[in-house]
PDB file of C-alpha atoms in Angstrom:
ATOM      1  CA  MET A   1      49.330 -12.392 -33.794  1.00 58.00           C
ATOM      2  CA  ALA A   2      46.736 -14.184 -31.681  1.00 82.00           C
ATOM      3  CA  THR A   3      47.199 -17.357 -29.661  1.00 87.00           C
ATOM      4  CA  THR A   4      45.246 -20.404 -30.830  1.00 90.00           C
ATOM      5  CA  ILE A   5      44.072 -23.028 -28.354  1.00 92.00           C
ATOM      6  CA  LYS A   6      42.799 -26.340 -29.722  1.00 92.00           C
ATOM      7  CA  SER A   7      40.541 -28.368 -27.436  1.00 92.00           C
ATOM      8  CA  PRO A   8      41.217 -32.066 -26.903  1.00 91.00           C
ATOM      9  CA  GLN A   9      37.467 -32.492 -27.446  1.00 91.00           C
ATOM     10  CA  GLU A  10      37.167 -32.353 -31.222  1.00 89.00           C
ATOM     11  CA  GLY A  11      34.388 -30.075 -32.453  1.00 92.00           C
ATOM     12  CA  TYR A  12      33.730 -28.543 -29.002  1.00 94.00           C
ATOM     13  CA  THR A  13      31.789 -25.272 -29.091  1.00 95.00           C
ATOM     14  CA  GLY A  14      31.271 -23.231 -25.929  1.00 94.00           C
ATOM     15  CA  THR A  15      32.650 -20.646 -23.536  1.00 93.00           C
ATOM     16  CA  ASP A  16      35.166 -21.642 -20.854  1.00 89.00           C
ATOM     17  CA  THR A  17      36.790 -19.528 -18.152  1.00 83.00           C
ATOM     18  CA  TYR A  18      40.232 -20.259 -16.740  1.00 78.00           C
ATOM     19  CA  GLY A  19      40.811 -17.757 -13.933  1.00 73.00           C
ATOM     20  CA  PRO A  20      40.925 -14.323 -15.596  1.00 76.00           C
ATOM     21  CA  LEU A  21      40.998 -15.844 -19.101  1.00 81.00           C
ATOM     22  CA  THR A  22      37.733 -16.536 -20.952  1.00 87.00           C
ATOM     23  CA  LEU A  23      37.857 -18.466 -24.234  1.00 90.00           C
ATOM     24  CA  GLU A  24      35.171 -18.853 -26.882  1.00 94.00           C
ATOM     25  CA  PHE A  25      35.587 -22.249 -28.587  1.00 94.00           C
ATOM     26  CA  LYS A  26      34.049 -22.940 -31.985  1.00 95.00           C
ATOM     27  CA  ASP A  27      34.545 -26.336 -33.612  1.00 95.00           C
ATOM     28  CA  GLY A  28      37.267 -27.157 -31.053  1.00 93.00           C
ATOM     29  CA  VAL A  29      39.334 -23.994 -31.537  1.00 93.00           C
ATOM     30  CA  ALA A  30      39.598 -20.727 -29.601  1.00 93.00           C
ATOM     31  CA  THR A  31      41.764 -17.700 -30.277  1.00 92.00           C
ATOM     32  CA  THR A  32      42.757 -14.905 -27.939  1.00 90.00           C
ATOM     33  CA  ASP A  33      44.831 -11.744 -28.086  1.00 87.00           C
ATOM     34  CA  GLU A  34      45.651 -12.186 -24.387  1.00 83.00           C
ATOM     35  CA  THR A  35      49.165 -13.304 -23.500  1.00 80.00           C
ATOM     36  CA  LEU A  36      48.937 -16.721 -21.867  1.00 79.00           C
ATOM     37  CA  SER A  37      50.873 -17.130 -18.646  1.00 76.00           C
ATOM     38  CA  ALA A  38      53.221 -20.055 -18.237  1.00 73.00           C
ATOM     39  CA  GLY A  39      50.727 -21.435 -15.711  1.00 76.00           C
ATOM     40  CA  HIS A  40      47.883 -21.329 -18.223  1.00 81.00           C
ATOM     41  CA  LYS A  41      50.083 -22.954 -20.828  1.00 81.00           C
ATOM     42  CA  ALA A  42      51.121 -25.751 -18.433  1.00 80.00           C
ATOM     43  CA  TYR A  43      47.500 -26.247 -17.366  1.00 82.00           C
ATOM     44  CA  PHE A  44      46.298 -26.512 -20.978  1.00 86.00           C
ATOM     45  CA  LYS A  45      49.099 -28.952 -21.790  1.00 83.00           C
ATOM     46  CA  LYS A  46      48.155 -31.089 -18.769  1.00 82.00           C
ATOM     47  CA  LEU A  47      44.570 -31.301 -20.061  1.00 84.00           C
ATOM     48  CA  GLY A  48      45.597 -32.141 -23.630  1.00 88.00           C
ATOM     49  CA  PHE A  49      45.000 -28.766 -25.298  1.00 90.00           C
ATOM     50  CA  LYS A  50      47.331 -27.630 -28.103  1.00 90.00           C
ATOM     51  CA  VAL A  51      48.554 -24.020 -27.809  1.00 87.00           C
ATOM     52  CA  SER A  52      50.217 -22.112 -30.638  1.00 85.00           C
ATOM     53  CA  GLY A  53      50.909 -18.529 -31.614  1.00 77.00           C
ATOM     54  CA  SER A  54      53.226 -15.699 -30.673  1.00 53.00           C
ATOM     55  CA  ARG A  55      51.314 -14.568 -27.575  1.00 46.00           C
ATOM     56  CA  ALA A  56      51.811 -17.837 -25.691  1.00 48.00           C
ATOM     57  CA  GLN A  57      54.688 -17.213 -23.277  1.00 46.00           C
ATOM     58  CA  SER A  58      57.275 -19.910 -23.715  1.00 44.00           C
ATOM     59  CA  THR A  59      59.051 -21.480 -20.775  1.00 40.00           C
ATOM     60  CA  GLU A  60      61.232 -24.547 -20.721  1.00 39.00           C
ATOM     61  CA  SER A  61      59.141 -26.273 -18.061  1.00 38.00           C
ATOM     62  CA  ALA A  62      55.889 -25.726 -19.929  1.00 41.00           C
ATOM     63  CA  ASP A  63      57.286 -27.496 -22.997  1.00 47.00           C
ATOM     64  CA  GLU A  64      59.870 -29.921 -21.620  1.00 56.00           C
ATOM     65  CA  GLY A  65      59.809 -32.400 -18.785  1.00 68.00           C
ATOM     66  CA  PRO A  66      57.658 -32.407 -15.670  1.00 82.00           C
ATOM     67  CA  PHE A  67      56.149 -29.235 -14.239  1.00 84.00           C
ATOM     68  CA  ASP A  68      58.755 -27.405 -12.138  1.00 90.00           C
ATOM     69  CA  PRO A  69      57.175 -25.108  -9.533  1.00 92.00           C
ATOM     70  CA  SER A  70      60.401 -23.114  -9.107  1.00 92.00           C
ATOM     71  CA  LYS A  71      59.943 -21.745 -12.639  1.00 88.00           C
ATOM     72  CA  HIS A  72      56.430 -20.459 -11.964  1.00 88.00           C
ATOM     73  CA  SER A  73      54.676 -17.910  -9.788  1.00 87.00           C
ATOM     74  CA  VAL A  74      52.609 -18.979  -6.774  1.00 89.00           C
ATOM     75  CA  ASP A  75      49.384 -18.324  -8.731  1.00 85.00           C
ATOM     76  CA  GLU A  76      50.592 -20.407 -11.681  1.00 85.00           C
ATOM     77  CA  VAL A  77      51.537 -23.336  -9.441  1.00 88.00           C
ATOM     78  CA  LEU A  78      48.199 -23.206  -7.614  1.00 86.00           C
ATOM     79  CA  ALA A  79      46.358 -23.133 -10.960  1.00 83.00           C
ATOM     80  CA  TYR A  80      48.374 -26.112 -12.197  1.00 83.00           C
ATOM     81  CA  LEU A  81      47.648 -28.081  -9.023  1.00 85.00           C
ATOM     82  CA  GLY A  82      43.942 -27.292  -9.224  1.00 81.00           C
ATOM     83  CA  VAL A  83      43.947 -25.331  -5.974  1.00 80.00           C
ATOM     84  CA  ALA A  84      42.983 -22.064  -7.680  1.00 71.00           C
ATOM     85  CA  GLU A  85      39.269 -21.400  -8.196  1.00 70.00           C
ATOM     86  CA  GLY A  86      37.942 -22.845 -11.445  1.00 63.00           C
ATOM     87  CA  HIS A  87      40.818 -25.281 -12.075  1.00 63.00           C
ATOM     88  CA  ASP A  88      40.597 -29.073 -12.059  1.00 68.00           C
ATOM     89  CA  PRO A  89      42.952 -30.846  -9.642  1.00 71.00           C
ATOM     90  CA  VAL A  90      45.925 -32.816 -10.904  1.00 73.00           C
ATOM     91  CA  ILE A  91      46.139 -36.484  -9.997  1.00 73.00           C
ATOM     92  CA  ALA A  92      47.251 -37.220  -6.428  1.00 73.00           C
ATOM     93  CA  GLY A  93      50.750 -38.436  -7.334  1.00 79.00           C
ATOM     94  CA  GLU A  94      51.469 -35.309  -9.385  1.00 83.00           C
ATOM     95  CA  PHE A  95      50.125 -33.086  -6.594  1.00 87.00           C
ATOM     96  CA  GLU A  96      52.515 -34.730  -4.104  1.00 89.00           C
ATOM     97  CA  ARG A  97      55.455 -34.541  -6.548  1.00 89.00           C
ATOM     98  CA  VAL A  98      54.981 -30.822  -7.191  1.00 91.00           C
ATOM     99  CA  ILE A  99      54.558 -30.049  -3.465  1.00 94.00           C
ATOM    100  CA  GLN A 100      57.733 -32.020  -2.673  1.00 94.00           C
ATOM    101  CA  ALA A 101      59.604 -30.140  -5.414  1.00 94.00           C
ATOM    102  CA  GLU A 102      58.352 -26.849  -3.927  1.00 94.00           C
ATOM    103  CA  GLU A 103      59.424 -27.860  -0.413  1.00 95.00           C
ATOM    104  CA  ASP A 104      62.855 -28.902  -1.711  1.00 95.00           C
ATOM    105  CA  GLY A 105      63.175 -25.700  -3.769  1.00 94.00           C
ATOM    106  CA  LYS A 106      61.697 -22.271  -3.064  1.00 95.00           C
ATOM    107  CA  ASN A 107      59.572 -23.498  -0.132  1.00 95.00           C
ATOM    108  CA  ARG A 108      57.077 -20.607  -0.451  1.00 96.00           C
ATOM    109  CA  SER A 109      54.857 -20.566   2.627  1.00 96.00           C
ATOM    110  CA  THR A 110      51.816 -19.013   0.895  1.00 94.00           C
ATOM    111  CA  LEU A 111      51.834 -21.686  -1.801  1.00 94.00           C
ATOM    112  CA  LEU A 112      52.350 -24.552   0.654  1.00 95.00           C
ATOM    113  CA  ALA A 113      49.657 -23.262   3.029  1.00 95.00           C
ATOM    114  CA  ALA A 114      47.072 -22.925   0.227  1.00 93.00           C
ATOM    115  CA  ALA A 115      47.945 -26.392  -1.092  1.00 91.00           C
ATOM    116  CA  ALA A 116      47.755 -27.958   2.388  1.00 93.00           C
ATOM    117  CA  GLU A 117      44.371 -26.347   3.033  1.00 92.00           C
ATOM    118  CA  LYS A 118      42.968 -27.628  -0.277  1.00 87.00           C
ATOM    119  CA  LYS A 119      44.433 -31.119   0.282  1.00 87.00           C
ATOM    120  CA  ALA A 120      42.818 -31.263   3.738  1.00 90.00           C
ATOM    121  CA  GLU A 121      39.505 -30.250   2.135  1.00 87.00           C
ATOM    122  CA  TRP A 122      39.838 -32.986  -0.525  1.00 81.00           C
ATOM    123  CA  ASP A 123      40.845 -35.549   2.119  1.00 83.00           C
ATOM    124  CA  ALA A 124      37.816 -34.638   4.260  1.00 86.00           C
ATOM    125  CA  GLU A 125      35.522 -35.045   1.240  1.00 82.00           C
ATOM    126  CA  ASN A 126      37.035 -38.446   0.418  1.00 77.00           C
ATOM    127  CA  THR A 127      36.922 -39.598   4.046  1.00 77.00           C
ATOM    128  CA  GLY A 128      33.281 -38.583   4.309  1.00 66.00           C
ATOM    129  CA  ASN A 129      32.470 -40.527   1.158  1.00 57.00           C
ATOM    130  CA  SER A 130      34.311 -43.673   2.276  1.00 49.00           C
ATOM    131  CA  GLU A 131      32.663 -43.620   5.709  1.00 44.00           C
ATOM    132  CA  ASN A 132      29.252 -43.420   4.109  1.00 41.00           C
ATOM    133  CA  THR A 133      29.934 -46.262   1.696  1.00 40.00           C
ATOM    134  CA  GLU A 134      31.411 -48.531   4.367  1.00 39.00           C
ATOM    135  CA  GLY A 135      28.680 -47.852   6.910  1.00 42.00           C
ATOM    136  CA  GLY A 136      31.210 -46.602   9.459  1.00 42.00           C
ATOM    137  CA  GLY A 137      31.413 -43.406  11.408  1.00 42.00           C
ATOM    138  CA  ASN A 138      29.594 -44.475  14.611  1.00 40.00           C
TER     139      ASN A 138
END
Protein backbone atom coordinates (compact mmCIF):
# COMPACT_ATOMS: atom_id res chain seq x y z
CA MET A 1 0.00 0.00 0.00
CA ALA A 2 1.30 3.45 -0.90
CA THR A 3 1.81 6.40 1.42
CA THR A 4 -0.42 9.42 0.83
CA ILE A 5 0.80 12.93 1.61
CA LYS A 6 -1.75 15.74 1.68
CA SER A 7 -0.41 19.27 1.22
CA PRO A 8 -1.47 22.03 3.60
CA GLN A 9 -1.99 24.10 0.44
CA GLU A 10 -5.35 22.88 -0.80
CA GLY A 11 -5.42 22.09 -4.52
CA TYR A 12 -1.62 22.37 -4.93
CA THR A 13 -0.27 20.74 -8.10
CA GLY A 14 3.47 20.44 -8.69
CA THR A 15 6.65 18.49 -8.09
CA ASP A 16 8.58 18.89 -4.83
CA THR A 17 11.84 17.29 -3.73
CA TYR A 18 12.68 16.58 -0.10
CA GLY A 19 16.24 15.24 -0.05
CA PRO A 20 16.13 11.90 -1.91
CA LEU A 21 12.31 11.90 -2.01
CA THR A 22 10.48 13.50 -4.95
CA LEU A 23 6.69 13.87 -4.78
CA GLU A 24 4.23 14.66 -7.55
CA PHE A 25 1.27 16.57 -6.08
CA LYS A 26 -2.05 16.77 -7.91
CA ASP A 27 -4.94 18.66 -6.35
CA GLY A 28 -3.07 18.78 -3.02
CA VAL A 29 -2.29 15.05 -2.79
CA ALA A 30 0.80 12.98 -3.57
CA THR A 31 1.34 9.25 -3.24
CA THR A 32 4.58 7.31 -3.08
CA ASP A 33 5.65 3.69 -2.76
CA GLU A 34 8.81 4.86 -0.96
CA THR A 35 9.00 4.24 2.78
CA LEU A 36 9.10 7.61 4.52
CA SER A 37 11.78 8.02 7.16
CA ALA A 38 10.85 9.27 10.59
CA GLY A 39 12.69 12.48 9.69
CA HIS A 40 10.56 13.02 6.59
CA LYS A 41 7.43 12.31 8.58
CA ALA A 42 8.42 14.79 11.31
CA TYR A 43 9.34 17.39 8.69
CA PHE A 44 5.99 17.01 6.90
CA LYS A 45 4.13 17.24 10.20
CA LYS A 46 6.04 20.42 11.10
CA LEU A 47 4.93 21.99 7.80
CA GLY A 48 1.29 20.94 8.19
CA PHE A 49 1.18 18.02 5.75
CA LYS A 50 -1.00 14.99 6.55
CA VAL A 51 0.70 11.60 6.04
CA SER A 52 -1.16 8.30 5.92
CA GLY A 53 -0.61 4.78 4.66
CA SER A 54 1.32 1.67 5.60
CA ARG A 55 4.68 2.79 4.20
CA ALA A 56 5.03 5.75 6.56
CA GLN A 57 7.37 4.59 9.34
CA SER A 58 5.75 5.26 12.67
CA THR A 59 7.70 6.57 15.62
CA GLU A 60 6.40 7.91 18.89
CA SER A 61 8.20 11.23 18.52
CA ALA A 62 6.86 11.84 15.03
CA ASP A 63 3.28 11.50 16.28
CA GLU A 64 3.43 12.56 19.93
CA GLY A 65 4.99 15.50 21.69
CA PRO A 66 7.92 17.64 20.60
CA PHE A 67 10.59 16.38 18.22
CA ASP A 68 13.14 14.30 20.15
CA PRO A 69 16.53 14.16 18.39
CA SER A 70 17.60 11.07 20.36
CA LYS A 71 14.97 9.04 18.49
CA HIS A 72 16.26 10.05 15.06
CA SER A 73 19.36 9.65 12.93
CA VAL A 74 21.75 12.56 12.38
CA ASP A 75 20.38 13.04 8.84
CA GLU A 76 16.78 13.09 10.09
CA VAL A 77 17.58 15.67 12.77
CA LEU A 78 19.44 17.88 10.29
CA ALA A 79 16.50 17.65 7.86
CA TYR A 80 14.06 18.57 10.64
CA LEU A 81 16.17 21.56 11.68
CA GLY A 82 16.47 22.76 8.09
CA VAL A 83 20.24 22.29 8.00
CA ALA A 84 20.07 19.63 5.29
CA GLU A 85 20.03 20.83 1.67
CA GLY A 86 16.53 21.56 0.39
CA HIS A 87 14.83 21.81 3.81
CA ASP A 88 13.30 24.93 5.33
CA PRO A 89 14.67 25.94 8.74
CA VAL A 90 12.58 25.56 11.88
CA ILE A 91 11.89 28.66 13.94
CA ALA A 92 14.79 29.86 16.10
CA GLY A 93 13.32 28.73 19.43
CA GLU A 94 12.71 25.20 18.13
CA PHE A 95 16.22 25.06 16.66
CA GLU A 96 17.71 25.97 20.06
CA ARG A 97 15.44 23.51 21.90
CA VAL A 98 16.40 20.59 19.66
CA ILE A 99 20.13 21.44 19.85
CA GLN A 100 19.91 21.64 23.66
CA ALA A 101 18.10 18.28 23.75
CA GLU A 102 20.87 16.81 21.55
CA GLU A 103 23.60 18.23 23.79
CA ASP A 104 21.85 16.87 26.88
CA GLY A 105 21.28 13.49 25.21
CA LYS A 106 23.39 11.76 22.57
CA ASN A 107 25.65 14.80 22.01
CA ARG A 108 26.65 13.68 18.49
CA SER A 109 29.56 15.81 17.31
CA THR A 110 28.76 15.56 13.58
CA LEU A 111 25.20 16.76 14.15
CA LEU A 112 26.24 19.59 16.48
CA ALA A 113 29.04 20.74 14.17
CA ALA A 114 26.74 20.86 11.11
CA ALA A 115 24.08 22.71 13.10
CA ALA A 116 26.61 25.21 14.50
CA GLU A 117 28.00 25.88 11.02
CA LYS A 118 24.52 26.51 9.59
CA LYS A 119 23.53 28.71 12.56
CA ALA A 120 26.69 30.81 12.08
CA GLU A 121 25.78 31.16 8.39
CA TRP A 122 22.22 32.27 9.26
CA ASP A 123 23.53 34.67 11.93
CA ALA A 124 25.99 36.21 9.44
CA GLU A 125 23.17 36.70 6.92
CA ASN A 126 20.95 38.34 9.55
CA THR A 127 23.79 40.52 10.86
CA GLY A 128 24.60 41.67 7.34
CA ASN A 129 20.96 42.57 6.75
CA SER A 130 20.61 44.49 10.02
CA GLU A 131 23.83 46.44 9.42
CA ASN A 132 22.60 47.49 6.01
CA THR A 133 19.20 48.59 7.29
CA GLU A 134 20.64 50.52 10.24
CA GLY A 135 23.35 52.23 8.21
CA GLY A 136 26.08 50.80 10.44
CA GLY A 137 29.16 48.81 9.64
CA ASN A 138 31.71 51.66 9.35
